[in-house]
């Protein structure tokens, strides 16, 4: 019998039971009050004709009443395995549950029910499995698991109907399981269970953990975790430590200092700022993703310099980077964060860093940019320059300004002397939202049109006038218009 807190599926949509009983609209029929995982599917807040039957937690219209007869049937774990992976179609579609049969070793009952040949074939199928995906199969209960599944290493149970007890009963019977994916499940109750020591990677994204009162207990069931994915959970705090990687994207963190430490930390799509960092545990961070965060001040980047091991940063689509030319932003980011090597997926060399830092110094001396005193002194000492901000420029890298025109759109970009045509192509791709394969680059040299086809060619080596007018043409259009000048006397 269903009780509040149970999980159900209706027409492929998952929901949590909030009420079981009768309502005046459906006399003599059991009504199930549910709160949908997708709130937009709901019609009410648990009230009907002025009478409240249950309360919703995620919006005034995230609930509905459904008839008991509308609920989709559920499966056991072994039923789902047979349905998904049995090579014999007749076995996979058996209407009788396999749960009872897998309670026993191969013996009379199994042979009578399925025949020795079918069961041997099923066990052979399972024995070869290292990865199993049972996503959206309405798995609701565990079952005794046959030893032929002991080779299973990766299990996807995403978007099913398992409570925590049944989930752990499955996991604890798979001794070699190292990766568990349980995204899209919800847990309204918790029972203490034996810890799982084999799982190293855990995916619990979109599980509403921010509203779950048992989140810390759930995570404590996996004491040897190295990689945790808990995106899209409405979290603003979580207690974990010592992880190799932690995905907290699309949550509700407001400060970097609220995040637990991990070598690879993903905080993209959080409305997050970077305060001065006093927690020494964050010094273990080596890779940090802040794409689409709320970072808006260069002082926040200066605070990142307090992370001595930070070598990789992603920071696209933040207010800070959207307010400045990307190449100028690169210079500031590398100059302000001395340990940085990889930015937005691109690895930069020591020569690149020197160019960025020298360009940064020139901008500070021209009073266009500012720099904290300790970092300024370190930069000048590194390059053998006077720390006087009014000192004349010395051996600073030159830059090229490129005007880019695409239909009626136009923007200007500043490129360093070491920048290539490929770098320019990447900037244009980001600016206009075009694939790098969707356009060609041309520049006008007097009466001639030159095709910029070599992505490895430095822009400075083109010896073009400054600024350079660059026009974009889609590949198909460019080919039809024959961008290369024809030589006279050459037949078609």
Short mmCIF file of C-alpha atoms in Angstrom, two decimals, residues 76-86 98-99 102 106 110 119-134 139 141-157 169-179 198:
data_model
loop_
_atom_site.label_atom_id
_atom_site.label_comp_id
_atom_site.label_asym_id
_atom_site.label_seq_id
_atom_site.Cartn_x
_atom_site.Cartn_y
_atom_site.Cartn_z
CA UNK A 76 12.53 -4.90 -9.31
CA UNK A 77 16.22 -4.49 -10.08
CA UNK A 78 16.57 -8.00 -11.54
CA UNK A 79 13.39 -7.60 -13.58
CA UNK A 80 14.87 -4.44 -15.10
CA UNK A 81 18.17 -6.20 -15.79
CA UNK A 82 16.40 -9.04 -17.59
CA UNK A 83 14.22 -6.59 -19.51
CA UNK A 84 17.23 -4.53 -20.62
CA UNK A 85 19.92 -7.14 -21.17
CA UNK A 86 18.47 -10.62 -21.66
CA UNK A 98 12.30 -12.78 -11.57
CA UNK A 99 12.72 -11.72 -7.95
CA UNK A 102 16.91 -15.14 -8.13
CA UNK A 106 20.40 -22.54 -10.05
CA UNK A 110 14.61 -22.02 -11.75
CA UNK A 119 18.91 -19.19 -17.28
CA UNK A 120 22.41 -20.14 -18.36
CA UNK A 121 22.14 -17.75 -21.30
CA UNK A 122 20.89 -14.96 -19.05
CA UNK A 123 23.71 -15.53 -16.59
CA UNK A 124 26.22 -15.53 -19.46
CA UNK A 125 24.86 -12.19 -20.64
CA UNK A 126 25.22 -10.72 -17.16
CA UNK A 127 28.68 -12.15 -16.59
CA UNK A 128 30.03 -10.11 -19.50
CA UNK A 129 28.50 -6.86 -18.27
CA UNK A 130 30.77 -4.19 -16.83
CA UNK A 131 28.33 -1.30 -17.41
CA UNK A 132 24.55 -1.39 -17.01
CA UNK A 133 22.03 1.39 -17.72
CA UNK A 134 18.57 1.05 -16.21
CA UNK A 139 12.87 0.39 -10.74
CA UNK A 141 12.71 -2.34 -5.21
CA UNK A 142 15.94 -4.24 -4.79
CA UNK A 143 16.14 -7.99 -5.19
CA UNK A 144 18.68 -10.72 -4.49
CA UNK A 145 21.32 -10.28 -7.16
CA UNK A 146 22.78 -13.25 -8.98
CA UNK A 147 26.55 -13.71 -8.67
CA UNK A 148 26.89 -13.41 -12.45
CA UNK A 149 26.56 -9.63 -11.98
CA UNK A 150 29.62 -9.37 -9.76
CA UNK A 151 31.68 -8.00 -12.67
CA UNK A 152 29.46 -4.92 -12.91
CA UNK A 153 31.55 -1.77 -12.44
CA UNK A 154 29.31 1.10 -13.63
CA UNK A 155 25.57 1.22 -12.86
CA UNK A 156 23.11 3.87 -14.01
CA UNK A 157 19.86 3.89 -12.00
CA UNK A 169 20.63 -2.98 -1.00
CA UNK A 170 21.42 -3.10 -4.72
CA UNK A 171 24.78 -1.39 -4.44
CA UNK A 172 26.01 -3.51 -1.55
CA UNK A 173 25.47 -6.70 -3.59
CA UNK A 174 27.82 -5.52 -6.37
CA UNK A 175 31.36 -5.91 -4.95
CA UNK A 176 33.21 -4.39 -7.94
CA UNK A 177 30.93 -1.40 -8.52
CA UNK A 178 33.03 1.78 -8.65
CA UNK A 179 30.60 4.23 -10.35
CA UNK A 198 33.72 0.13 -3.48
#
